[in-house]
PDB file of C-alpha atoms and ligand atoms in Angstrom:
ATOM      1  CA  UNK A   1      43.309 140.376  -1.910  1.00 84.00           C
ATOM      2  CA  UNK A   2      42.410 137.043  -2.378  1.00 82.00           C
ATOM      3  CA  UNK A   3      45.173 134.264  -2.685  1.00 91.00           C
ATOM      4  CA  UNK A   4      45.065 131.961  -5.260  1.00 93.00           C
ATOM      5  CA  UNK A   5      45.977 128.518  -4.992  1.00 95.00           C
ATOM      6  CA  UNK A   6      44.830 124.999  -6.021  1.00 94.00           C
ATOM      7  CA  UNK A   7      41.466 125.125  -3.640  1.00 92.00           C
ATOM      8  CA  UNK A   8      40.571 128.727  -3.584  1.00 96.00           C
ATOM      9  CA  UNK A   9      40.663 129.255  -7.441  1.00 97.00           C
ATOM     10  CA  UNK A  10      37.728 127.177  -7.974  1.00 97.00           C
ATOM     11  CA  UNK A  11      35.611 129.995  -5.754  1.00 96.00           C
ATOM     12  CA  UNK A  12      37.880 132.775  -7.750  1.00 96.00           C
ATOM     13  CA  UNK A  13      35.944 131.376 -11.193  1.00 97.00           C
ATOM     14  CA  UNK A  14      32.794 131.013  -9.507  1.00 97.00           C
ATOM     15  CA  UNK A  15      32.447 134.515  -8.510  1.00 97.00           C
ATOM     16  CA  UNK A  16      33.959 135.686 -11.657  1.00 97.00           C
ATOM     17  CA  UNK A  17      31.099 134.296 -13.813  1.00 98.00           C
ATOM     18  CA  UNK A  18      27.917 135.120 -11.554  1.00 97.00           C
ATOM     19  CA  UNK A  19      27.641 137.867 -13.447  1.00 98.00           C
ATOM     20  CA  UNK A  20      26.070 135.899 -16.270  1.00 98.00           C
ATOM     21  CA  UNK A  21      22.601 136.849 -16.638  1.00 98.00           C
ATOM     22  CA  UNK A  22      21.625 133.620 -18.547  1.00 98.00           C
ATOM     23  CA  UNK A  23      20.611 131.332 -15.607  1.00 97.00           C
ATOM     24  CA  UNK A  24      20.819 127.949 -17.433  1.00 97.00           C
ATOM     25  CA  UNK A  25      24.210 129.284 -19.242  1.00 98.00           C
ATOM     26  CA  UNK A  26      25.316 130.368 -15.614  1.00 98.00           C
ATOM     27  CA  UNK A  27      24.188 126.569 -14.094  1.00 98.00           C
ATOM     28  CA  UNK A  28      25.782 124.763 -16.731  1.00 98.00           C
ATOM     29  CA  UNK A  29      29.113 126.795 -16.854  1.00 98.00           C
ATOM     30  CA  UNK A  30      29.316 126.633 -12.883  1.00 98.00           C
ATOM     31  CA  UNK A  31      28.961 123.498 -12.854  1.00 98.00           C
ATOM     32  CA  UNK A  32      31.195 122.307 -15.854  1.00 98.00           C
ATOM     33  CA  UNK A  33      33.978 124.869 -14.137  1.00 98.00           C
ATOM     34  CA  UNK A  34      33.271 122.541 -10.881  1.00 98.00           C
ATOM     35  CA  UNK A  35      33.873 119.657 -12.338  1.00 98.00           C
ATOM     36  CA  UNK A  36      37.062 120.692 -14.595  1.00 98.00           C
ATOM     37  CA  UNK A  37      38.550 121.838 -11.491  1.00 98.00           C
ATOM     38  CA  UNK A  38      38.255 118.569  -9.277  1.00 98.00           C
ATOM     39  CA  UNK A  39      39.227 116.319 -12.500  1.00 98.00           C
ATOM     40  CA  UNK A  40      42.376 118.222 -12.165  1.00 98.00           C
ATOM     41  CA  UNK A  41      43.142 117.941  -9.230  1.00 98.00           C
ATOM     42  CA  UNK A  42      41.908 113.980  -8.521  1.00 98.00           C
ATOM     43  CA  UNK A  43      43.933 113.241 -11.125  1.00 98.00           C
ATOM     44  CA  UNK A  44      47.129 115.888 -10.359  1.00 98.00           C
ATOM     45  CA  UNK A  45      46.912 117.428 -13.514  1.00 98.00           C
ATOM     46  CA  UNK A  46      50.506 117.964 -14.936  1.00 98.00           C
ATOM     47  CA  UNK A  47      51.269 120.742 -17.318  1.00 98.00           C
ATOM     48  CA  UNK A  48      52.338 118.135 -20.467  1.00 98.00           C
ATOM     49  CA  UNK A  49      49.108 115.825 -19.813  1.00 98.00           C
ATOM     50  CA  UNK A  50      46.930 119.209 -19.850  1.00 98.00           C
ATOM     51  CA  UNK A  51      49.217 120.085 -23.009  1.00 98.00           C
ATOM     52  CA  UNK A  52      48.057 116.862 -24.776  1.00 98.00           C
ATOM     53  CA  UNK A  53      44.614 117.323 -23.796  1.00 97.00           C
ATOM     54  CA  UNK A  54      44.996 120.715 -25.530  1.00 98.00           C
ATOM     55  CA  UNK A  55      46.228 118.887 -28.930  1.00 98.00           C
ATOM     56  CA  UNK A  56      43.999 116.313 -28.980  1.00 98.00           C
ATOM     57  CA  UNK A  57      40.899 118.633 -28.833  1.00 98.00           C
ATOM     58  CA  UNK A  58      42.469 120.694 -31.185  1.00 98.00           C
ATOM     59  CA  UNK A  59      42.882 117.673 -33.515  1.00 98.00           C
ATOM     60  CA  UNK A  60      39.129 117.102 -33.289  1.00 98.00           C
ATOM     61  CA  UNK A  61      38.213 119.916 -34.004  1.00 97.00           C
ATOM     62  CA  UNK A  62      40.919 120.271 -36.973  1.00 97.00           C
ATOM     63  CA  UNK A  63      39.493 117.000 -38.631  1.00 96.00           C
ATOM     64  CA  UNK A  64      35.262 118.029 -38.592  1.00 95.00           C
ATOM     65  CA  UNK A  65      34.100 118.995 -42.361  1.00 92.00           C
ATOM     66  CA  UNK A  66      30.768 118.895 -44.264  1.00 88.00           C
ATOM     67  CA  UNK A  67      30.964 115.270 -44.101  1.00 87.00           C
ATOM     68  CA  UNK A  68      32.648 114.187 -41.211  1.00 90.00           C
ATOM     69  CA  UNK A  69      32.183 114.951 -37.445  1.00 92.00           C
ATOM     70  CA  UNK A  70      34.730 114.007 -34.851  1.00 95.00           C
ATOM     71  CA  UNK A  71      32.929 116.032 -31.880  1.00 94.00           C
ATOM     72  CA  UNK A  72      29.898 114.063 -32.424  1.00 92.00           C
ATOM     73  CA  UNK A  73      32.114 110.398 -32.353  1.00 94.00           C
ATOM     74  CA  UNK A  74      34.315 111.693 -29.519  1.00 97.00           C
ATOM     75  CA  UNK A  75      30.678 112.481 -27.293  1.00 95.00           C
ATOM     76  CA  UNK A  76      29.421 109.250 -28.448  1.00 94.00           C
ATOM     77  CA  UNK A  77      32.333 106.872 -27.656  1.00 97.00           C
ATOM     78  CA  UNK A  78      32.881 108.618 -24.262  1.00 98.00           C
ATOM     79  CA  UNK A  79      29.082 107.552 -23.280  1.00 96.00           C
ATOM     80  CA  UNK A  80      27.847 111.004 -22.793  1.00 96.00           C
ATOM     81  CA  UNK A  81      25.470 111.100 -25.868  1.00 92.00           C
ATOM     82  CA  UNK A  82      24.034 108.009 -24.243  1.00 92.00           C
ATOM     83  CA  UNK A  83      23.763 109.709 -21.202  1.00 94.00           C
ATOM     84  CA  UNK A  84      22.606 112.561 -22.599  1.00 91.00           C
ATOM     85  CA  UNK A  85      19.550 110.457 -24.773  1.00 88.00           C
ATOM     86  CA  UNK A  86      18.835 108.809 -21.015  1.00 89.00           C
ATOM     87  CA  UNK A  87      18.125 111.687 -19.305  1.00 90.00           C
ATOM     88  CA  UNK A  88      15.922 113.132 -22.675  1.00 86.00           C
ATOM     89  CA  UNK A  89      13.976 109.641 -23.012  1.00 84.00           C
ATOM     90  CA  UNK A  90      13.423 110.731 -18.503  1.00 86.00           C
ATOM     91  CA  UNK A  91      11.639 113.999 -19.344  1.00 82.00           C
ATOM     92  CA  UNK A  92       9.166 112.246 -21.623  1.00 81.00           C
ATOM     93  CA  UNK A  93       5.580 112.702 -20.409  1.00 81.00           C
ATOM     94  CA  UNK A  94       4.214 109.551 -22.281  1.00 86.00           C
ATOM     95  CA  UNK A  95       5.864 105.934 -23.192  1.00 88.00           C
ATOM     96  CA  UNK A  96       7.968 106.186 -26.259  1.00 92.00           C
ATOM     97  CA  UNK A  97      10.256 104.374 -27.905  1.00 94.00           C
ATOM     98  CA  UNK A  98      13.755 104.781 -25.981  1.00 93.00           C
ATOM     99  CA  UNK A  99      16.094 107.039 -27.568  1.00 91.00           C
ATOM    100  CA  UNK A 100      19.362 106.128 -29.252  1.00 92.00           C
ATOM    101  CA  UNK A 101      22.314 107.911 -31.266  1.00 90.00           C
ATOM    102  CA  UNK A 102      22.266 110.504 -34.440  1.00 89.00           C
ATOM    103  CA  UNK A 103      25.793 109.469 -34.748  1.00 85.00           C
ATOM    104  CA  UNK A 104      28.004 110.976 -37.517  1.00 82.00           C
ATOM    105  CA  UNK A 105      26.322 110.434 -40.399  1.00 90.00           C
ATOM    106  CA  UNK A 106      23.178 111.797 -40.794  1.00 92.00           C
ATOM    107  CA  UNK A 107      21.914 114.362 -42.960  1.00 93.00           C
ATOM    108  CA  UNK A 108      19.080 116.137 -43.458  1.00 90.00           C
ATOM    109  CA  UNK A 109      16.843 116.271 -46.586  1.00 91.00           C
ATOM    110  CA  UNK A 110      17.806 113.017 -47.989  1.00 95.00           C
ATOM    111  CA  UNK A 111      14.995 111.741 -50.813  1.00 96.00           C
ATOM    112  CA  UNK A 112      11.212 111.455 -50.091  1.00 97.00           C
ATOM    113  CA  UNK A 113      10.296 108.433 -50.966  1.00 98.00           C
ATOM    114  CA  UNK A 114       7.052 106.430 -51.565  1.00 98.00           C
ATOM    115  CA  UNK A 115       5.910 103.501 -49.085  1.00 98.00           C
ATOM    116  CA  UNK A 116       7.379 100.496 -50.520  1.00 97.00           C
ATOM    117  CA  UNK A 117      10.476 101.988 -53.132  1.00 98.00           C
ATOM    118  CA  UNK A 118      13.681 101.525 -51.703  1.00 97.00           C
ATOM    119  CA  UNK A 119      16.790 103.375 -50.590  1.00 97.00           C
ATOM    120  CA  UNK A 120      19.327 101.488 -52.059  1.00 96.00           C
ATOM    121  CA  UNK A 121      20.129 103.867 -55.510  1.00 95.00           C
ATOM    122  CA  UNK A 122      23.674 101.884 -56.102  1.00 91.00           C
ATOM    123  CA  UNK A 123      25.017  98.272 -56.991  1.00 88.00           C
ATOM    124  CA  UNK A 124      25.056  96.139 -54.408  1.00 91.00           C
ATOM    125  CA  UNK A 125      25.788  92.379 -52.854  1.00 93.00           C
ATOM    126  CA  UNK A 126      23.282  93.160 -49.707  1.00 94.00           C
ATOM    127  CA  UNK A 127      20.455  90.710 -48.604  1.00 95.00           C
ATOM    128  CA  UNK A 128      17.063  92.937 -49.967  1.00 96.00           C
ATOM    129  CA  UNK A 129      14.749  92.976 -46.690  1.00 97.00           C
ATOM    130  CA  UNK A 130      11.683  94.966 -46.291  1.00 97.00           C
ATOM    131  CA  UNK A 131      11.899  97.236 -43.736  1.00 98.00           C
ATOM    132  CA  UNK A 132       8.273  97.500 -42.165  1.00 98.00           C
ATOM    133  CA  UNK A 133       5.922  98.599 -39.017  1.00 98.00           C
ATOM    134  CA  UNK A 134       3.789 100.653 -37.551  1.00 98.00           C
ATOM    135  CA  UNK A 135       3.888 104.215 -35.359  1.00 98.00           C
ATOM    136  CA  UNK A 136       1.519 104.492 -33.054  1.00 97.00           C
ATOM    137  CA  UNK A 137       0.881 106.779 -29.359  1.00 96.00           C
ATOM    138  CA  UNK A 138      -0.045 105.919 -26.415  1.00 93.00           C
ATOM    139  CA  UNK A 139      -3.192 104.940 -26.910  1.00 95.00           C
ATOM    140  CA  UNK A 140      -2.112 102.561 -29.313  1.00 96.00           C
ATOM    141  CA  UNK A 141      -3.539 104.217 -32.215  1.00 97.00           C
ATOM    142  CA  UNK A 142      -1.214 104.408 -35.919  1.00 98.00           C
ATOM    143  CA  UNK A 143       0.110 108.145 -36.210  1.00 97.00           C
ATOM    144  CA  UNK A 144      -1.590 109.044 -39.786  1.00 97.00           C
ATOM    145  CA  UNK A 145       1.329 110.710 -41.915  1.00 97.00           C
ATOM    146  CA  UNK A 146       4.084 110.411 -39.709  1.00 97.00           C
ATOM    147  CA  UNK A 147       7.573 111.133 -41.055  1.00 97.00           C
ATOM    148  CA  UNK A 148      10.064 108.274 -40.943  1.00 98.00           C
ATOM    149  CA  UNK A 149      13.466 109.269 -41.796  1.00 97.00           C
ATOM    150  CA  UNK A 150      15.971 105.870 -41.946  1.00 98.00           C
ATOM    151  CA  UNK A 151      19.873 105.787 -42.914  1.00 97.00           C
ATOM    152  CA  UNK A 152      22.246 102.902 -42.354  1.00 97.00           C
ATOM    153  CA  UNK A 153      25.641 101.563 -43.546  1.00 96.00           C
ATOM    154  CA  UNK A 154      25.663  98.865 -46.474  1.00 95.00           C
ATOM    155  CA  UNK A 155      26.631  95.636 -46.581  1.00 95.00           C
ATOM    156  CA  UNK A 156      30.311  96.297 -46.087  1.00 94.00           C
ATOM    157  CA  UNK A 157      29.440  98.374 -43.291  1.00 93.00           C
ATOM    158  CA  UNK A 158      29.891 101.941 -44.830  1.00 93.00           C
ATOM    159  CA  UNK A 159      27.593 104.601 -44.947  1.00 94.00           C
ATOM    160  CA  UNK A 160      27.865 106.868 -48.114  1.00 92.00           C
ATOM    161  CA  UNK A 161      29.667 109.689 -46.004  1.00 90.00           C
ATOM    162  CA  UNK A 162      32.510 107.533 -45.980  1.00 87.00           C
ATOM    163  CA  UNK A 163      32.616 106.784 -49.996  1.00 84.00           C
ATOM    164  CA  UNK A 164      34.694 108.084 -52.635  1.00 80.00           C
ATOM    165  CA  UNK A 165      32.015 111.124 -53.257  1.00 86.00           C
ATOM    166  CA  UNK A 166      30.589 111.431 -50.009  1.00 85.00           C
ATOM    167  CA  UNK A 167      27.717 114.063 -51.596  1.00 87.00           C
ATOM    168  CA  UNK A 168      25.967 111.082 -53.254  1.00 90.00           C
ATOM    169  CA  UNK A 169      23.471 110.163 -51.010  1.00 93.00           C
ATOM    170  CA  UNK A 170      22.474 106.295 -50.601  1.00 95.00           C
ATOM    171  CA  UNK A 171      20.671 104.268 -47.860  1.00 97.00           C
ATOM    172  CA  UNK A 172      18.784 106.668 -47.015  1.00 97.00           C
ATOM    173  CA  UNK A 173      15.060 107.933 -47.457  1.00 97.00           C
ATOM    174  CA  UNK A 174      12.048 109.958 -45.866  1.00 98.00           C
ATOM    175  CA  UNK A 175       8.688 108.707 -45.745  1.00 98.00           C
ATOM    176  CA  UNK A 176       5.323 109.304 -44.558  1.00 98.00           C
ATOM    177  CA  UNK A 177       3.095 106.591 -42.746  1.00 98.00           C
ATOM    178  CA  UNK A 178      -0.365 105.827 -44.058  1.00 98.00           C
ATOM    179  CA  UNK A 179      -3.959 106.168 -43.009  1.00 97.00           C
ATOM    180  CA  UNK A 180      -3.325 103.309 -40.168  1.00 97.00           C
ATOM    181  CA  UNK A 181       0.275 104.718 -39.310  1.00 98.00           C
ATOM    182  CA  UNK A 182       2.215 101.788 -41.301  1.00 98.00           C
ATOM    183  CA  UNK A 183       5.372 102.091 -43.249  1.00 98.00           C
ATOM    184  CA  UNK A 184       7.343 100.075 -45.371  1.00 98.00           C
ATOM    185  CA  UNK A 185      10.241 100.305 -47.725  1.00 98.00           C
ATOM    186  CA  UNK A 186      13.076  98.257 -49.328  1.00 97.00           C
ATOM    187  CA  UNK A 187      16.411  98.311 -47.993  1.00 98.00           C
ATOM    188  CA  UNK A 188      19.259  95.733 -47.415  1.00 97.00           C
ATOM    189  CA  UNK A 189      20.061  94.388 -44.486  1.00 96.00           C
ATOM    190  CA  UNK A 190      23.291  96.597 -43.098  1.00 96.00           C
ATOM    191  CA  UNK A 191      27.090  95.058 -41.627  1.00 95.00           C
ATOM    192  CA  UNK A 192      28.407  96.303 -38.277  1.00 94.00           C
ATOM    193  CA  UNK A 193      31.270  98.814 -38.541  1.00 92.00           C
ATOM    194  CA  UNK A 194      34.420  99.959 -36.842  1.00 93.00           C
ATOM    195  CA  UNK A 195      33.821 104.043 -36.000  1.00 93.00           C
ATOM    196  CA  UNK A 196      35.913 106.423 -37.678  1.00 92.00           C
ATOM    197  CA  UNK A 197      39.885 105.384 -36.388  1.00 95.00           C
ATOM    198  CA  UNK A 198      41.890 107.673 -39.043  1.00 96.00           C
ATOM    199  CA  UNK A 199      41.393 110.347 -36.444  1.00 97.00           C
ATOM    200  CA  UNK A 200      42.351 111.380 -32.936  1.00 98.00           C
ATOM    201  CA  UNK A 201      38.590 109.309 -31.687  1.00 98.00           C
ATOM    202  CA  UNK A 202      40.509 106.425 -33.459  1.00 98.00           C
ATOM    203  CA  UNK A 203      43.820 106.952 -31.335  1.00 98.00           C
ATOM    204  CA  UNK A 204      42.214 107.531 -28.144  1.00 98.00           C
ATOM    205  CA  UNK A 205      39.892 104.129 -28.684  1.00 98.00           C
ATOM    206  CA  UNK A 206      43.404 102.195 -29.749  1.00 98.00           C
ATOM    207  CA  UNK A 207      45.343 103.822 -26.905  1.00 98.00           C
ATOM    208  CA  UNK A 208      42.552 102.154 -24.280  1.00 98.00           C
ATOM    209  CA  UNK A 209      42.673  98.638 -26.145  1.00 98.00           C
ATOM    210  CA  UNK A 210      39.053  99.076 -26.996  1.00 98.00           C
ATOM    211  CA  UNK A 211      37.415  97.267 -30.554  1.00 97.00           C
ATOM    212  CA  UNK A 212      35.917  99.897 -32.159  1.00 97.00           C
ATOM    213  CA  UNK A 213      32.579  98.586 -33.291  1.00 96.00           C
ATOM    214  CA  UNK A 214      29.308  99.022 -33.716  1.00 94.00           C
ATOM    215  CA  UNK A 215      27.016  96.052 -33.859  1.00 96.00           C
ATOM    216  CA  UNK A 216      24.585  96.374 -37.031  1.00 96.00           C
ATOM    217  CA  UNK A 217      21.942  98.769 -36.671  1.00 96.00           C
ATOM    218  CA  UNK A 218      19.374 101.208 -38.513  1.00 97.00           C
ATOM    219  CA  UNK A 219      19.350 104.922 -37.585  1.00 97.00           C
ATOM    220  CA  UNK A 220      15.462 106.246 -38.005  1.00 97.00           C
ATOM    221  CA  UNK A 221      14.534 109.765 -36.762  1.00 96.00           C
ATOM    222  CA  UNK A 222      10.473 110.175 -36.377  1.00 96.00           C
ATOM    223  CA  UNK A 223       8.009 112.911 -36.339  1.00 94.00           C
ATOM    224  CA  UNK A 224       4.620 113.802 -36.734  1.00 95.00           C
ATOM    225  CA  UNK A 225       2.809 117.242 -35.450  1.00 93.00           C
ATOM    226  CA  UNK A 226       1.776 116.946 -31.461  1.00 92.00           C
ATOM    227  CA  UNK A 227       4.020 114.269 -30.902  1.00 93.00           C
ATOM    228  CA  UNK A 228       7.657 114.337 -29.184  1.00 91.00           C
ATOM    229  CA  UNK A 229      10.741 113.453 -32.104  1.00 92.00           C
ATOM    230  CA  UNK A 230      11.901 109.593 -31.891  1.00 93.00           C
ATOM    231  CA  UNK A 231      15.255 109.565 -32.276  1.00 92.00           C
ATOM    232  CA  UNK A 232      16.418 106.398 -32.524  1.00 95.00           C
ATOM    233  CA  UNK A 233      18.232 103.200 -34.113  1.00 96.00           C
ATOM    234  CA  UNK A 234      17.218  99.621 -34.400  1.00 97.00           C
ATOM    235  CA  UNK A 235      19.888  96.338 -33.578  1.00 97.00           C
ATOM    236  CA  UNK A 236      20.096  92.982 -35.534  1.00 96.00           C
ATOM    237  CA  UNK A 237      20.360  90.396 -33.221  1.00 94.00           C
ATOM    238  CA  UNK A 238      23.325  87.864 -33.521  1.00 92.00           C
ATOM    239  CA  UNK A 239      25.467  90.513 -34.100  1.00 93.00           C
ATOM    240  CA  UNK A 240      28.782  89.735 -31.983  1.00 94.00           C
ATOM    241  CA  UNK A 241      29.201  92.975 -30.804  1.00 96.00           C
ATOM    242  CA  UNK A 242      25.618  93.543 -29.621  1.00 96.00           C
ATOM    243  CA  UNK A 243      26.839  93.374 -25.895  1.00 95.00           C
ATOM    244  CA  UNK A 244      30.052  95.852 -26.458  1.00 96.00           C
ATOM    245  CA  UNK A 245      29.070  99.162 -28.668  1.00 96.00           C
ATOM    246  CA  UNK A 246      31.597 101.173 -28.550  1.00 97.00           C
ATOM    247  CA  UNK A 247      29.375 103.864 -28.875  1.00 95.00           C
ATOM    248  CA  UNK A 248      26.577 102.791 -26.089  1.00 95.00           C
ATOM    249  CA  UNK A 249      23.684 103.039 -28.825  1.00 94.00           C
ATOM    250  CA  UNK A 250      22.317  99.316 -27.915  1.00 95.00           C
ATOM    251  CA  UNK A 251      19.439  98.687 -25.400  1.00 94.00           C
ATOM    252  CA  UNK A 252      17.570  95.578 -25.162  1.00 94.00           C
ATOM    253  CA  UNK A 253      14.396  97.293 -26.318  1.00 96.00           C
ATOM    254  CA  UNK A 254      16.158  98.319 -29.611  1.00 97.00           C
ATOM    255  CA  UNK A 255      17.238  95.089 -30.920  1.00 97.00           C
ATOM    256  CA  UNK A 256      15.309  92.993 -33.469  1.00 96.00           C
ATOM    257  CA  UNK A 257      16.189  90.413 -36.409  1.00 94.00           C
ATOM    258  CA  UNK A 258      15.867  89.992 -40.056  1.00 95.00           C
ATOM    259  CA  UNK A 259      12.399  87.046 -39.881  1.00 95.00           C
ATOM    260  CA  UNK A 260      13.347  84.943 -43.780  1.00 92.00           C
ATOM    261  CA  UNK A 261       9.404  83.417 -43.204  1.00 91.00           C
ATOM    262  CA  UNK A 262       7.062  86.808 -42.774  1.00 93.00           C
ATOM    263  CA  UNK A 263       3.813  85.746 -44.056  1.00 92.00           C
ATOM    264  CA  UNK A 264       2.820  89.518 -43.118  1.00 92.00           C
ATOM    265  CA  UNK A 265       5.272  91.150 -44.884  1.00 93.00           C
ATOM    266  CA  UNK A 266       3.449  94.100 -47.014  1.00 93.00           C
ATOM    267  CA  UNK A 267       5.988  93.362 -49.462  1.00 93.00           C
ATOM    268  CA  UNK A 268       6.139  89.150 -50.235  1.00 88.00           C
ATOM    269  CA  UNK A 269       8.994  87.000 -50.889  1.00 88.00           C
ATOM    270  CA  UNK A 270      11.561  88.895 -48.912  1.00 94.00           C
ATOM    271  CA  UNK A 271      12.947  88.403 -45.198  1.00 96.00           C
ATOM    272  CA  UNK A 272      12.032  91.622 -43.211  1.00 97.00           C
ATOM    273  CA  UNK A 273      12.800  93.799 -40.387  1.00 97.00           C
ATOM    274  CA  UNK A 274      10.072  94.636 -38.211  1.00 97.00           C
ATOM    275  CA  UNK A 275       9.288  97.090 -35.372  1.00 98.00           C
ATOM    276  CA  UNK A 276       6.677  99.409 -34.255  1.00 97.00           C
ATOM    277  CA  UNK A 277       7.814 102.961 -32.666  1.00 97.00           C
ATOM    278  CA  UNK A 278       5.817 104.293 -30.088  1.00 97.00           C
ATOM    279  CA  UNK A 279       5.603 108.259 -30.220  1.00 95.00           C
ATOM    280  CA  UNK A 280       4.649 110.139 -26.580  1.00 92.00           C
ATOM    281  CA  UNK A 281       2.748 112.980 -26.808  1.00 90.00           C
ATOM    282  CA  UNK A 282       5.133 116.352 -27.350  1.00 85.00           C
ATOM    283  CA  UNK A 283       5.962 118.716 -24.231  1.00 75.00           C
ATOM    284  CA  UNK A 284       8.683 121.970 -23.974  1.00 65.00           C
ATOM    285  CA  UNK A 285      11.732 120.221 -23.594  1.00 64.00           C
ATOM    286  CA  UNK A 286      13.618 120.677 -26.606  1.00 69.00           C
ATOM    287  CA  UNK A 287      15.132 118.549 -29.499  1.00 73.00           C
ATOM    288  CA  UNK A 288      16.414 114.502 -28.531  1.00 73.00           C
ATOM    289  CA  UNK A 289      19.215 114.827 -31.531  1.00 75.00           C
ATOM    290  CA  UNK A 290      22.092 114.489 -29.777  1.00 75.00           C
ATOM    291  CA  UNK A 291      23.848 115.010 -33.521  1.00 76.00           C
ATOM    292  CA  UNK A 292      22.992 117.099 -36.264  1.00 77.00           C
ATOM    293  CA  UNK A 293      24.225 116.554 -40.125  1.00 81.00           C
ATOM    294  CA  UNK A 294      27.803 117.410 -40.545  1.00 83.00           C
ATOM    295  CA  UNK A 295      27.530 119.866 -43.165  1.00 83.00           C
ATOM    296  CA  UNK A 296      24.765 122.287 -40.946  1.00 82.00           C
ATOM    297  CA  UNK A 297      27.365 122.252 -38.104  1.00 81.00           C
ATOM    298  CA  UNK A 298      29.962 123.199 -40.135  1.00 80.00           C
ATOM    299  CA  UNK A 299      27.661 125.995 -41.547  1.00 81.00           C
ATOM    300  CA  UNK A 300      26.528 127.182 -38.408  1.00 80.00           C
ATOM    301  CA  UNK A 301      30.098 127.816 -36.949  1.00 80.00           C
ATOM    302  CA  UNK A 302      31.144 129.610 -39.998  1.00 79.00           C
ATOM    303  CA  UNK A 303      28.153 132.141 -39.694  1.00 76.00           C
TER     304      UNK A 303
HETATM  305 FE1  FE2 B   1      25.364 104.258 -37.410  1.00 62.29          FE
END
């Protein structure tokens, strides 16, 4: 019989799940069960630290709903959906646009709207900008009816998830490109946030003296038939916490400004946003959404 102690239990696990006929479950379980097991013991795991670990997962999990997703902020603020985005943008085949976070707060089937309406559907004090560019592949030709999904945070830096009824949708939209690939819309220009803190993601970010937010950005998820999903989100410029996301969404590539002189603007008279996503070709590697909307998550672990 084999004896069990702090180095041989590691093997013990091992052995126990090679049975798994899976092989990717198998690889990824392995190596997950490697890694627990030397986090332990680099870091001489007590009983009351595991404990807390215990809680504080539990707490996460206790505070996801339709409309809220702590798993999603916890992977985000710990860098691994970051990570994880890196090593999708790596298996591209063509040049794309890089990857950057779902986040929280998306959800699917928000309103299809025509080029040039707007997603702003409630009262507000935010600058109007047109939001406007082009998709195009790798040949540099526009993606004909393309779909361009975009959600962001007002001016106050909320996103309608986080309002008093968080199943009225706002600031958000789906559109199609035209003939030459272009799209254009009205928005307003969004405020950097603080994440989430009224939860256990809060309490860890306070407990390591960390700020909590997000620079101002624009989530956009885009598609079009033969072409690999651009998941993505673009960064106003100036913002003061461009250089410190708490999340890890920002890349240099990503950022852009709000121009107040555009004499192209497809829509005249207002400041705009402008950038042009480049879609690779699509190849069998699976989804980039490192997120999913709240309430399908929810769903899908009830069923
Ligand atoms: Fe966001």
């Amino acid at each position: 019989m084999r004896a069990i102690d702090e180095h041989t239990i590691t093997e013990a696990a091992l052995d126990q799940m090679a049975s798994t006929p899976d092989p990717r479950l198998k690889e990824i379980m392995a190596a997950l069960t490697r890694h627990l097991h030397n986090f332990a013991r680099e870091v001489d795991l007590t009983p009351e630290e595991w404990l807390d670990g215990i809680k504080f997962l539990t707490a996460v999990g206790q505070k996801c709903t339709a409309y809220r997703q702590e798993f999603i902020l916890l992977s985000d603020t710990l860098g691994l959906s970051s990570l994880v985005n890196a090593l999708h943008d790596r298996r591209a085949t063509e040049a794309g646009t890089k990857s950057s976070l779902v986040g929280p707060f998306y959800r699917q089937d928000s309103p299809v709207l025509k080029l040039g309406d707007t997603i702003v559907t409630k009262p507000t004090n935010g600058q109007e900008v047109c939001l406007y560019g082009r998709v195009f592949n790798a040949a540099g030709k526009g993606v004909p009816n393309a779909t361009v999904q975009v959600w962001q945070p007002d001016e106050t830096g909320n996103y309608d998830l986080q309002k008093h009824d968080p199943s009225e949708m706002d600031l958000r939209g789906t559109f199609r490109t035209d003939a030459d690939g272009r799209f254009y819309l009205r928005t307003i220009a969004p405020l950097g946030y603080m994440i989430p803190m009224d939860g256990p993601v809060g309490d860890m970010i306070r407990a390591q003296k960390r700020h909590g937010y997000r620079p101002a950005h624009i989530h956009f998820i885009i598609g079009a038939p033969g072409y690999r999903e651009v998941v993505t989100a673009l960064y106003l410029q100036g913002d003061e916490h461009i250089d410190s996301d708490t999340v890890f969404g920002v890349t240099a590539s990503l950022v852009t400004g709000v121009n107040s002189k555009d004499p192209s603007s497809p829509i005249p008279n207002l400041p705009t946003i402008k950038f042009d996503f480049q879609l690779p070709a699509a190849a069998a590697y699976g989804s980039g959404r490192v997120g999913a909307d709240p309430s399908q998550i929810v769903k899908k672990v009830a069923s």
